[in-house]
JSON list of C-alpha atoms in Angstrom, two decimals:
[
{"chain": "A", "resi": 1, "resn": "UNK", "atom": "CA", "xyz": [-53.79, 151.37, 169.96]},
{"chain": "A", "resi": 2, "resn": "UNK", "atom": "CA", "xyz": [-52.53, 153.86, 167.44]},
{"chain": "A", "resi": 3, "resn": "UNK", "atom": "CA", "xyz": [-52.66, 157.48, 168.36]},
{"chain": "A", "resi": 4, "resn": "UNK", "atom": "CA", "xyz": [-52.00, 158.67, 164.84]},
{"chain": "A", "resi": 5, "resn": "UNK", "atom": "CA", "xyz": [-53.78, 157.63, 161.67]},
{"chain": "A", "resi": 6, "resn": "UNK", "atom": "CA", "xyz": [-53.85, 158.46, 158.01]},
{"chain": "A", "resi": 7, "resn": "UNK", "atom": "CA", "xyz": [-56.86, 159.53, 156.04]},
{"chain": "A", "resi": 8, "resn": "UNK", "atom": "CA", "xyz": [-56.03, 157.95, 152.69]},
{"chain": "A", "resi": 9, "resn": "UNK", "atom": "CA", "xyz": [-54.07, 154.83, 151.87]},
{"chain": "A", "resi": 10, "resn": "UNK", "atom": "CA", "xyz": [-53.06, 155.96, 148.35]},
{"chain": "A", "resi": 11, "resn": "UNK", "atom": "CA", "xyz": [-52.47, 159.19, 146.51]},
{"chain": "A", "resi": 12, "resn": "UNK", "atom": "CA", "xyz": [-51.60, 159.52, 142.85]},
{"chain": "A", "resi": 13, "resn": "UNK", "atom": "CA", "xyz": [-50.36, 162.83, 141.44]},
{"chain": "A", "resi": 14, "resn": "UNK", "atom": "CA", "xyz": [-48.91, 164.08, 138.21]},
{"chain": "A", "resi": 15, "resn": "UNK", "atom": "CA", "xyz": [-45.24, 164.97, 138.18]},
{"chain": "A", "resi": 16, "resn": "UNK", "atom": "CA", "xyz": [-44.87, 168.67, 138.90]},
{"chain": "A", "resi": 17, "resn": "UNK", "atom": "CA", "xyz": [-48.12, 168.96, 140.82]},
{"chain": "A", "resi": 18, "resn": "UNK", "atom": "CA", "xyz": [-48.30, 169.60, 144.55]},
{"chain": "A", "resi": 19, "resn": "UNK", "atom": "CA", "xyz": [-49.14, 166.73, 146.90]},
{"chain": "A", "resi": 20, "resn": "UNK", "atom": "CA", "xyz": [-50.99, 166.94, 150.19]},
{"chain": "A", "resi": 21, "resn": "UNK", "atom": "CA", "xyz": [-50.93, 164.05, 152.63]},
{"chain": "A", "resi": 22, "resn": "UNK", "atom": "CA", "xyz": [-53.14, 164.25, 155.68]},
{"chain": "A", "resi": 23, "resn": "UNK", "atom": "CA", "xyz": [-52.94, 162.79, 159.15]},
{"chain": "A", "resi": 24, "resn": "UNK", "atom": "CA", "xyz": [-55.18, 162.86, 162.21]},
{"chain": "A", "resi": 25, "resn": "UNK", "atom": "CA", "xyz": [-54.22, 162.30, 165.80]},
{"chain": "A", "resi": 26, "resn": "UNK", "atom": "CA", "xyz": [-56.30, 161.65, 168.88]},
{"chain": "A", "resi": 27, "resn": "UNK", "atom": "CA", "xyz": [-54.21, 162.74, 171.84]},
{"chain": "A", "resi": 28, "resn": "UNK", "atom": "CA", "xyz": [-54.63, 166.45, 172.47]},
{"chain": "A", "resi": 29, "resn": "UNK", "atom": "CA", "xyz": [-51.54, 166.37, 174.68]},
{"chain": "A", "resi": 30, "resn": "UNK", "atom": "CA", "xyz": [-49.34, 165.38, 171.74]},
{"chain": "A", "resi": 31, "resn": "UNK", "atom": "CA", "xyz": [-46.70, 168.03, 171.30]},
{"chain": "A", "resi": 32, "resn": "UNK", "atom": "CA", "xyz": [-44.25, 166.87, 168.68]},
{"chain": "A", "resi": 33, "resn": "UNK", "atom": "CA", "xyz": [-44.96, 165.34, 165.31]},
{"chain": "A", "resi": 34, "resn": "UNK", "atom": "CA", "xyz": [-42.73, 163.83, 162.69]},
{"chain": "A", "resi": 35, "resn": "UNK", "atom": "CA", "xyz": [-43.22, 162.94, 159.05]},
{"chain": "A", "resi": 36, "resn": "UNK", "atom": "CA", "xyz": [-41.34, 160.01, 157.56]},
{"chain": "A", "resi": 37, "resn": "UNK", "atom": "CA", "xyz": [-40.87, 158.75, 154.04]},
{"chain": "A", "resi": 38, "resn": "UNK", "atom": "CA", "xyz": [-40.33, 155.05, 153.40]},
{"chain": "A", "resi": 39, "resn": "UNK", "atom": "CA", "xyz": [-39.07, 153.84, 150.07]},
{"chain": "A", "resi": 40, "resn": "UNK", "atom": "CA", "xyz": [-39.41, 150.22, 149.10]},
{"chain": "A", "resi": 41, "resn": "UNK", "atom": "CA", "xyz": [-37.03, 147.94, 150.98]},
{"chain": "A", "resi": 42, "resn": "UNK", "atom": "CA", "xyz": [-35.71, 150.69, 153.23]},
{"chain": "A", "resi": 43, "resn": "UNK", "atom": "CA", "xyz": [-36.36, 152.04, 156.68]},
{"chain": "A", "resi": 44, "resn": "UNK", "atom": "CA", "xyz": [-38.38, 155.22, 157.18]},
{"chain": "A", "resi": 45, "resn": "UNK", "atom": "CA", "xyz": [-36.47, 158.40, 156.59]},
{"chain": "A", "resi": 46, "resn": "UNK", "atom": "CA", "xyz": [-37.03, 161.57, 158.61]},
{"chain": "A", "resi": 47, "resn": "UNK", "atom": "CA", "xyz": [-38.51, 164.36, 156.48]},
{"chain": "A", "resi": 48, "resn": "UNK", "atom": "CA", "xyz": [-39.65, 167.14, 158.77]},
{"chain": "A", "resi": 49, "resn": "UNK", "atom": "CA", "xyz": [-40.96, 167.68, 162.26]},
{"chain": "A", "resi": 50, "resn": "UNK", "atom": "CA", "xyz": [-43.14, 170.23, 164.00]},
{"chain": "A", "resi": 51, "resn": "UNK", "atom": "CA", "xyz": [-43.78, 171.11, 167.62]},
{"chain": "A", "resi": 52, "resn": "UNK", "atom": "CA", "xyz": [-47.19, 172.00, 168.93]},
{"chain": "A", "resi": 53, "resn": "UNK", "atom": "CA", "xyz": [-46.23, 175.63, 169.51]},
{"chain": "A", "resi": 54, "resn": "UNK", "atom": "CA", "xyz": [-46.07, 176.06, 165.74]},
{"chain": "A", "resi": 55, "resn": "UNK", "atom": "CA", "xyz": [-48.75, 175.96, 163.05]},
{"chain": "A", "resi": 56, "resn": "UNK", "atom": "CA", "xyz": [-46.46, 175.65, 160.08]},
{"chain": "A", "resi": 57, "resn": "UNK", "atom": "CA", "xyz": [-42.94, 174.62, 159.28]},
{"chain": "A", "resi": 58, "resn": "UNK", "atom": "CA", "xyz": [-41.22, 174.63, 155.95]},
{"chain": "A", "resi": 59, "resn": "UNK", "atom": "CA", "xyz": [-38.37, 172.61, 154.57]},
{"chain": "A", "resi": 60, "resn": "UNK", "atom": "CA", "xyz": [-37.02, 172.11, 151.13]},
{"chain": "A", "resi": 61, "resn": "UNK", "atom": "CA", "xyz": [-40.12, 171.55, 148.95]},
{"chain": "A", "resi": 62, "resn": "UNK", "atom": "CA", "xyz": [-42.04, 170.30, 151.98]},
{"chain": "A", "resi": 63, "resn": "UNK", "atom": "CA", "xyz": [-44.33, 172.10, 154.38]},
{"chain": "A", "resi": 64, "resn": "UNK", "atom": "CA", "xyz": [-46.04, 170.67, 157.42]},
{"chain": "A", "resi": 65, "resn": "UNK", "atom": "CA", "xyz": [-49.20, 172.28, 158.77]},
{"chain": "A", "resi": 66, "resn": "UNK", "atom": "CA", "xyz": [-50.55, 171.58, 162.23]},
{"chain": "A", "resi": 67, "resn": "UNK", "atom": "CA", "xyz": [-54.13, 172.32, 163.27]},
{"chain": "A", "resi": 68, "resn": "UNK", "atom": "CA", "xyz": [-54.39, 171.60, 166.96]},
{"chain": "A", "resi": 69, "resn": "UNK", "atom": "CA", "xyz": [-58.06, 172.54, 167.09]},
{"chain": "A", "resi": 70, "resn": "UNK", "atom": "CA", "xyz": [-59.08, 169.58, 164.95]},
{"chain": "A", "resi": 71, "resn": "UNK", "atom": "CA", "xyz": [-56.01, 167.48, 165.73]},
{"chain": "A", "resi": 72, "resn": "UNK", "atom": "CA", "xyz": [-54.89, 167.32, 162.16]},
{"chain": "A", "resi": 73, "resn": "UNK", "atom": "CA", "xyz": [-51.62, 167.72, 160.37]},
{"chain": "A", "resi": 74, "resn": "UNK", "atom": "CA", "xyz": [-50.67, 167.66, 156.74]},
{"chain": "A", "resi": 75, "resn": "UNK", "atom": "CA", "xyz": [-47.56, 167.30, 154.64]},
{"chain": "A", "resi": 76, "resn": "UNK", "atom": "CA", "xyz": [-47.40, 169.31, 151.48]},
{"chain": "A", "resi": 77, "resn": "UNK", "atom": "CA", "xyz": [-44.86, 168.47, 148.80]},
{"chain": "A", "resi": 78, "resn": "UNK", "atom": "CA", "xyz": [-44.30, 171.10, 146.16]},
{"chain": "A", "resi": 79, "resn": "UNK", "atom": "CA", "xyz": [-43.55, 170.21, 142.54]},
{"chain": "A", "resi": 80, "resn": "UNK", "atom": "CA", "xyz": [-43.75, 166.49, 143.22]},
{"chain": "A", "resi": 81, "resn": "UNK", "atom": "CA", "xyz": [-41.09, 164.41, 141.53]},
{"chain": "A", "resi": 82, "resn": "UNK", "atom": "CA", "xyz": [-40.86, 160.70, 140.70]},
{"chain": "A", "resi": 83, "resn": "UNK", "atom": "CA", "xyz": [-38.34, 160.34, 143.52]},
{"chain": "A", "resi": 84, "resn": "UNK", "atom": "CA", "xyz": [-41.05, 161.36, 145.95]},
{"chain": "A", "resi": 85, "resn": "UNK", "atom": "CA", "xyz": [-42.93, 158.13, 145.29]},
{"chain": "A", "resi": 86, "resn": "UNK", "atom": "CA", "xyz": [-42.96, 156.30, 148.61]},
{"chain": "A", "resi": 87, "resn": "UNK", "atom": "CA", "xyz": [-45.10, 155.60, 151.63]},
{"chain": "A", "resi": 88, "resn": "UNK", "atom": "CA", "xyz": [-45.44, 158.52, 154.01]},
{"chain": "A", "resi": 89, "resn": "UNK", "atom": "CA", "xyz": [-46.10, 158.16, 157.72]},
{"chain": "A", "resi": 90, "resn": "UNK", "atom": "CA", "xyz": [-46.82, 160.66, 160.42]},
{"chain": "A", "resi": 91, "resn": "UNK", "atom": "CA", "xyz": [-45.91, 159.88, 164.00]},
{"chain": "A", "resi": 92, "resn": "UNK", "atom": "CA", "xyz": [-46.18, 161.48, 167.40]},
{"chain": "A", "resi": 93, "resn": "UNK", "atom": "CA", "xyz": [-42.96, 161.48, 169.33]},
{"chain": "A", "resi": 94, "resn": "UNK", "atom": "CA", "xyz": [-44.26, 159.92, 172.51]},
{"chain": "A", "resi": 95, "resn": "UNK", "atom": "CA", "xyz": [-46.20, 157.14, 170.79]},
{"chain": "A", "resi": 96, "resn": "UNK", "atom": "CA", "xyz": [-44.30, 155.64, 167.93]},
{"chain": "A", "resi": 97, "resn": "UNK", "atom": "CA", "xyz": [-47.00, 153.30, 166.71]},
{"chain": "A", "resi": 98, "resn": "UNK", "atom": "CA", "xyz": [-47.53, 153.98, 163.06]},
{"chain": "A", "resi": 99, "resn": "UNK", "atom": "CA", "xyz": [-50.76, 154.27, 161.15]},
{"chain": "A", "resi": 100, "resn": "UNK", "atom": "CA", "xyz": [-51.27, 152.72, 157.75]},
{"chain": "A", "resi": 101, "resn": "UNK", "atom": "CA", "xyz": [-49.32, 155.35, 155.86]},
{"chain": "A", "resi": 102, "resn": "UNK", "atom": "CA", "xyz": [-50.15, 156.94, 152.53]},
{"chain": "A", "resi": 103, "resn": "UNK", "atom": "CA", "xyz": [-48.62, 155.54, 149.39]},
{"chain": "A", "resi": 104, "resn": "UNK", "atom": "CA", "xyz": [-47.76, 158.39, 147.07]},
{"chain": "A", "resi": 105, "resn": "UNK", "atom": "CA", "xyz": [-47.40, 157.53, 143.40]},
{"chain": "A", "resi": 106, "resn": "UNK", "atom": "CA", "xyz": [-46.07, 160.15, 141.02]},
{"chain": "A", "resi": 107, "resn": "UNK", "atom": "CA", "xyz": [-47.08, 159.75, 137.40]},
{"chain": "A", "resi": 108, "resn": "UNK", "atom": "CA", "xyz": [-44.67, 161.06, 134.75]},
{"chain": "B", "resi": 1, "resn": "UNK", "atom": "CA", "xyz": [-28.29, 163.73, 159.87]},
{"chain": "B", "resi": 2, "resn": "UNK", "atom": "CA", "xyz": [-28.31, 161.09, 162.56]},
{"chain": "B", "resi": 3, "resn": "UNK", "atom": "CA", "xyz": [-27.41, 157.61, 161.44]},
{"chain": "B", "resi": 4, "resn": "UNK", "atom": "CA", "xyz": [-28.71, 154.32, 162.67]},
{"chain": "B", "resi": 5, "resn": "UNK", "atom": "CA", "xyz": [-27.01, 151.23, 161.35]},
{"chain": "B", "resi": 6, "resn": "UNK", "atom": "CA", "xyz": [-28.72, 147.86, 161.25]},
{"chain": "B", "resi": 7, "resn": "UNK", "atom": "CA", "xyz": [-26.96, 144.57, 160.61]},
{"chain": "B", "resi": 8, "resn": "UNK", "atom": "CA", "xyz": [-27.36, 142.26, 158.84]},
{"chain": "B", "resi": 9, "resn": "UNK", "atom": "CA", "xyz": [-29.45, 143.76, 156.08]},
{"chain": "B", "resi": 10, "resn": "UNK", "atom": "CA", "xyz": [-30.52, 140.35, 154.84]},
{"chain": "B", "resi": 11, "resn": "UNK", "atom": "CA", "xyz": [-30.42, 136.89, 156.34]},
{"chain": "B", "resi": 12, "resn": "UNK", "atom": "CA", "xyz": [-31.66, 133.48, 155.33]},
{"chain": "B", "resi": 13, "resn": "UNK", "atom": "CA", "xyz": [-31.59, 130.63, 157.79]},
{"chain": "B", "resi": 14, "resn": "UNK", "atom": "CA", "xyz": [-33.11, 127.28, 158.51]},
{"chain": "B", "resi": 15, "resn": "UNK", "atom": "CA", "xyz": [-36.19, 126.79, 160.61]},
{"chain": "B", "resi": 16, "resn": "UNK", "atom": "CA", "xyz": [-35.35, 126.29, 164.27]},
{"chain": "B", "resi": 17, "resn": "UNK", "atom": "CA", "xyz": [-32.26, 128.45, 164.36]},
{"chain": "B", "resi": 18, "resn": "UNK", "atom": "CA", "xyz": [-31.89, 131.73, 166.23]},
{"chain": "B", "resi": 19, "resn": "UNK", "atom": "CA", "xyz": [-31.05, 134.96, 164.49]},
{"chain": "B", "resi": 20, "resn": "UNK", "atom": "CA", "xyz": [-29.59, 138.08, 166.05]},
{"chain": "B", "resi": 21, "resn": "UNK", "atom": "CA", "xyz": [-30.09, 141.52, 164.54]},
{"chain": "B", "resi": 22, "resn": "UNK", "atom": "CA", "xyz": [-28.01, 144.46, 165.68]},
{"chain": "B", "resi": 23, "resn": "UNK", "atom": "CA", "xyz": [-29.04, 148.10, 165.76]},
{"chain": "B", "resi": 24, "resn": "UNK", "atom": "CA", "xyz": [-26.41, 150.75, 166.33]},
{"chain": "B", "resi": 25, "resn": "UNK", "atom": "CA", "xyz": [-26.79, 154.45, 166.84]},
{"chain": "B", "resi": 26, "resn": "UNK", "atom": "CA", "xyz": [-23.65, 155.84, 165.23]},
{"chain": "B", "resi": 27, "resn": "UNK", "atom": "CA", "xyz": [-23.62, 159.50, 166.17]},
{"chain": "B", "resi": 28, "resn": "UNK", "atom": "CA", "xyz": [-25.86, 160.00, 169.18]},
{"chain": "B", "resi": 29, "resn": "UNK", "atom": "CA", "xyz": [-26.60, 158.25, 172.42]},
{"chain": "B", "resi": 30, "resn": "UNK", "atom": "CA", "xyz": [-29.87, 156.43, 172.09]},
{"chain": "B", "resi": 31, "resn": "UNK", "atom": "CA", "xyz": [-31.67, 156.22, 175.39]},
{"chain": "B", "resi": 32, "resn": "UNK", "atom": "CA", "xyz": [-34.60, 154.56, 173.67]},
{"chain": "B", "resi": 33, "resn": "UNK", "atom": "CA", "xyz": [-34.68, 152.09, 170.84]},
{"chain": "B", "resi": 34, "resn": "UNK", "atom": "CA", "xyz": [-37.69, 150.63, 169.11]},
{"chain": "B", "resi": 35, "resn": "UNK", "atom": "CA", "xyz": [-38.13, 147.43, 167.15]},
{"chain": "B", "resi": 36, "resn": "UNK", "atom": "CA", "xyz": [-40.70, 147.02, 164.40]},
{"chain": "B", "resi": 37, "resn": "UNK", "atom": "CA", "xyz": [-41.67, 144.36, 161.93]},
{"chain": "B", "resi": 38, "resn": "UNK", "atom": "CA", "xyz": [-43.27, 145.01, 158.60]},
{"chain": "B", "resi": 39, "resn": "UNK", "atom": "CA", "xyz": [-45.03, 142.68, 156.22]},
{"chain": "B", "resi": 40, "resn": "UNK", "atom": "CA", "xyz": [-45.28, 143.45, 152.49]},
{"chain": "B", "resi": 41, "resn": "UNK", "atom": "CA", "xyz": [-47.57, 146.39, 151.71]},
{"chain": "B", "resi": 42, "resn": "UNK", "atom": "CA", "xyz": [-48.33, 146.90, 155.37]},
{"chain": "B", "resi": 43, "resn": "UNK", "atom": "CA", "xyz": [-47.36, 149.48, 157.91]},
{"chain": "B", "resi": 44, "resn": "UNK", "atom": "CA", "xyz": [-44.71, 149.13, 160.56]},
{"chain": "B", "resi": 45, "resn": "UNK", "atom": "CA", "xyz": [-45.90, 147.23, 163.60]},
{"chain": "B", "resi": 46, "resn": "UNK", "atom": "CA", "xyz": [-44.24, 148.20, 166.84]},
{"chain": "B", "resi": 47, "resn": "UNK", "atom": "CA", "xyz": [-42.94, 145.13, 168.62]},
{"chain": "B", "resi": 48, "resn": "UNK", "atom": "CA", "xyz": [-41.18, 146.58, 171.63]},
{"chain": "B", "resi": 49, "resn": "UNK", "atom": "CA", "xyz": [-39.63, 149.65, 173.17]},
{"chain": "B", "resi": 50, "resn": "UNK", "atom": "CA", "xyz": [-36.37, 149.38, 175.02]},
{"chain": "B", "resi": 51, "resn": "UNK", "atom": "CA", "xyz": [-34.68, 151.87, 177.27]},
{"chain": "B", "resi": 52, "resn": "UNK", "atom": "CA", "xyz": [-30.98, 151.54, 177.90]},
{"chain": "B", "resi": 53, "resn": "UNK", "atom": "CA", "xyz": [-30.28, 149.38, 180.91]},
{"chain": "B", "resi": 54, "resn": "UNK", "atom": "CA", "xyz": [-33.91, 148.34, 181.36]},
{"chain": "B", "resi": 55, "resn": "UNK", "atom": "CA", "xyz": [-36.05, 145.45, 180.24]},
{"chain": "B", "resi": 56, "resn": "UNK", "atom": "CA", "xyz": [-37.90, 146.03, 177.01]},
{"chain": "B", "resi": 57, "resn": "UNK", "atom": "CA", "xyz": [-41.61, 146.81, 177.00]},
{"chain": "B", "resi": 58, "resn": "UNK", "atom": "CA", "xyz": [-43.36, 144.54, 174.55]},
{"chain": "B", "resi": 59, "resn": "UNK", "atom": "CA", "xyz": [-46.52, 145.33, 172.65]},
{"chain": "B", "resi": 60, "resn": "UNK", "atom": "CA", "xyz": [-49.54, 143.15, 173.18]},
{"chain": "B", "resi": 61, "resn": "UNK", "atom": "CA", "xyz": [-49.30, 139.92, 171.27]},
{"chain": "B", "resi": 62, "resn": "UNK", "atom": "CA", "xyz": [-45.51, 139.98, 170.90]},
{"chain": "B", "resi": 63, "resn": "UNK", "atom": "CA", "xyz": [-43.86, 137.05, 172.65]},
{"chain": "B", "resi": 64, "resn": "UNK", "atom": "CA", "xyz": [-40.98, 138.30, 174.76]},
{"chain": "B", "resi": 65, "resn": "UNK", "atom": "CA", "xyz": [-39.42, 134.84, 174.95]},
{"chain": "B", "resi": 66, "resn": "UNK", "atom": "CA", "xyz": [-39.53, 134.59, 171.18]},
{"chain": "B", "resi": 67, "resn": "UNK", "atom": "CA", "xyz": [-38.14, 138.03, 170.45]},
{"chain": "B", "resi": 68, "resn": "UNK", "atom": "CA", "xyz": [-35.34, 138.74, 172.89]},
{"chain": "B", "resi": 69, "resn": "UNK", "atom": "CA", "xyz": [-34.28, 142.35, 173.10]},
{"chain": "B", "resi": 70, "resn": "UNK", "atom": "CA", "xyz": [-31.13, 143.60, 174.74]},
{"chain": "B", "resi": 71, "resn": "UNK", "atom": "CA", "xyz": [-30.23, 147.28, 175.08]},
{"chain": "B", "resi": 72, "resn": "UNK", "atom": "CA", "xyz": [-27.07, 147.12, 177.12]},
{"chain": "B", "resi": 73, "resn": "UNK", "atom": "CA", "xyz": [-25.48, 150.34, 175.91]},
{"chain": "B", "resi": 74, "resn": "UNK", "atom": "CA", "xyz": [-26.49, 153.73, 174.62]},
{"chain": "B", "resi": 75, "resn": "UNK", "atom": "CA", "xyz": [-25.41, 152.81, 171.11]},
{"chain": "B", "resi": 76, "resn": "UNK", "atom": "CA", "xyz": [-26.45, 149.20, 170.68]},
{"chain": "B", "resi": 77, "resn": "UNK", "atom": "CA", "xyz": [-29.62, 147.19, 170.87]},
{"chain": "B", "resi": 78, "resn": "UNK", "atom": "CA", "xyz": [-30.08, 143.64, 169.64]},
{"chain": "B", "resi": 79, "resn": "UNK", "atom": "CA", "xyz": [-33.13, 141.64, 168.68]},
{"chain": "B", "resi": 80, "resn": "UNK", "atom": "CA", "xyz": [-32.80, 137.86, 168.74]},
{"chain": "B", "resi": 81, "resn": "UNK", "atom": "CA", "xyz": [-35.48, 135.81, 167.04]},
{"chain": "B", "resi": 82, "resn": "UNK", "atom": "CA", "xyz": [-35.29, 132.50, 168.84]},
{"chain": "B", "resi": 83, "resn": "UNK", "atom": "CA", "xyz": [-36.16, 129.19, 167.20]},
{"chain": "B", "resi": 84, "resn": "UNK", "atom": "CA", "xyz": [-37.25, 131.00, 164.09]},
{"chain": "B", "resi": 85, "resn": "UNK", "atom": "CA", "xyz": [-39.95, 129.54, 161.87]},
{"chain": "B", "resi": 86, "resn": "UNK", "atom": "CA", "xyz": [-41.21, 130.52, 158.41]},
{"chain": "B", "resi": 87, "resn": "UNK", "atom": "CA", "xyz": [-43.97, 132.67, 159.90]},
{"chain": "B", "resi": 88, "resn": "UNK", "atom": "CA", "xyz": [-41.25, 134.83, 161.47]},
{"chain": "B", "resi": 89, "resn": "UNK", "atom": "CA", "xyz": [-40.05, 135.81, 158.01]},
{"chain": "B", "resi": 90, "resn": "UNK", "atom": "CA", "xyz": [-40.48, 139.56, 157.78]},
{"chain": "B", "resi": 91, "resn": "UNK", "atom": "CA", "xyz": [-38.74, 142.90, 157.48]},
{"chain": "B", "resi": 92, "resn": "UNK", "atom": "CA", "xyz": [-37.44, 143.98, 160.88]},
{"chain": "B", "resi": 93, "resn": "UNK", "atom": "CA", "xyz": [-36.62, 147.63, 161.46]},
{"chain": "B", "resi": 94, "resn": "UNK", "atom": "CA", "xyz": [-35.09, 149.36, 164.45]},
{"chain": "B", "resi": 95, "resn": "UNK", "atom": "CA", "xyz": [-35.04, 152.99, 165.42]},
{"chain": "B", "resi": 96, "resn": "UNK", "atom": "CA", "xyz": [-33.25, 155.06, 168.01]},
{"chain": "B", "resi": 97, "resn": "UNK", "atom": "CA", "xyz": [-34.00, 158.30, 169.80]},
{"chain": "B", "resi": 98, "resn": "UNK", "atom": "CA", "xyz": [-33.24, 160.41, 172.83]},
{"chain": "B", "resi": 99, "resn": "UNK", "atom": "CA", "xyz": [-34.65, 163.58, 174.33]},
{"chain": "B", "resi": 100, "resn": "UNK", "atom": "CA", "xyz": [-32.90, 165.72, 171.73]},
{"chain": "B", "resi": 101, "resn": "UNK", "atom": "CA", "xyz": [-33.39, 163.52, 168.69]},
{"chain": "B", "resi": 102, "resn": "UNK", "atom": "CA", "xyz": [-36.53, 162.30, 166.99]},
{"chain": "B", "resi": 103, "resn": "UNK", "atom": "CA", "xyz": [-36.59, 158.67, 165.99]},
{"chain": "B", "resi": 104, "resn": "UNK", "atom": "CA", "xyz": [-34.10, 157.75, 163.33]},
{"chain": "B", "resi": 105, "resn": "UNK", "atom": "CA", "xyz": [-34.49, 154.42, 161.62]},
{"chain": "B", "resi": 106, "resn": "UNK", "atom": "CA", "xyz": [-32.13, 151.78, 160.40]},
{"chain": "B", "resi": 107, "resn": "UNK", "atom": "CA", "xyz": [-32.50, 150.40, 156.91]},
{"chain": "B", "resi": 108, "resn": "UNK", "atom": "CA", "xyz": [-34.07, 147.18, 158.09]},
{"chain": "B", "resi": 109, "resn": "UNK", "atom": "CA", "xyz": [-33.22, 143.50, 158.08]},
{"chain": "B", "resi": 110, "resn": "UNK", "atom": "CA", "xyz": [-34.99, 141.17, 155.73]},
{"chain": "B", "resi": 111, "resn": "UNK", "atom": "CA", "xyz": [-35.32, 137.82, 157.48]},
{"chain": "B", "resi": 112, "resn": "UNK", "atom": "CA", "xyz": [-36.23, 134.70, 155.51]},
{"chain": "B", "resi": 113, "resn": "UNK", "atom": "CA", "xyz": [-36.72, 131.42, 157.33]},
{"chain": "B", "resi": 114, "resn": "UNK", "atom": "CA", "xyz": [-36.69, 128.31, 155.20]}
]
């Protein structure tokens, strides 16, 4: 079965606000995590990754936090824009079965 | 970033025909390729994992004789849907990876069987 799952199926935020998307995993041996963004009619697009020797990694407007103690990771999107509306998936490198994903909707 | 090309992007065919979908890794050698299908408003469902030069490993419930996967080179994998029927209509997505690259996805193939 899936080793990675999402807490919430939908998230609606106001344009300009920050978004936080959460993900839980079950395998404590997991050592590399990836966040993907999937827009309608397209394949998932790589956003950011993090290895288990890190707690935090930042990209452009995105930050991923990893809490190995509770086997949880989150994706934070700063100043969310309409173009961020999509479904977001987390995945563990060695088990590429996807959870349900979180659909982010950005309200103007 | 790494590019994975999938072809065709859209295909319509009659029931009973076979359809081949190609997945190419354009700028890195993909030792592993994955095939997914996705129904509307649902997540990606992993169908099979293929390693170059080996037989694909299919997920439970996926018919290997129905969905033929070939991964003969480090840059190309194909998925053939044999004797396709309307229930096979779906969005098929491939991805490619190796030890130095996370999975990169193609843009999917929308398959419609009439």
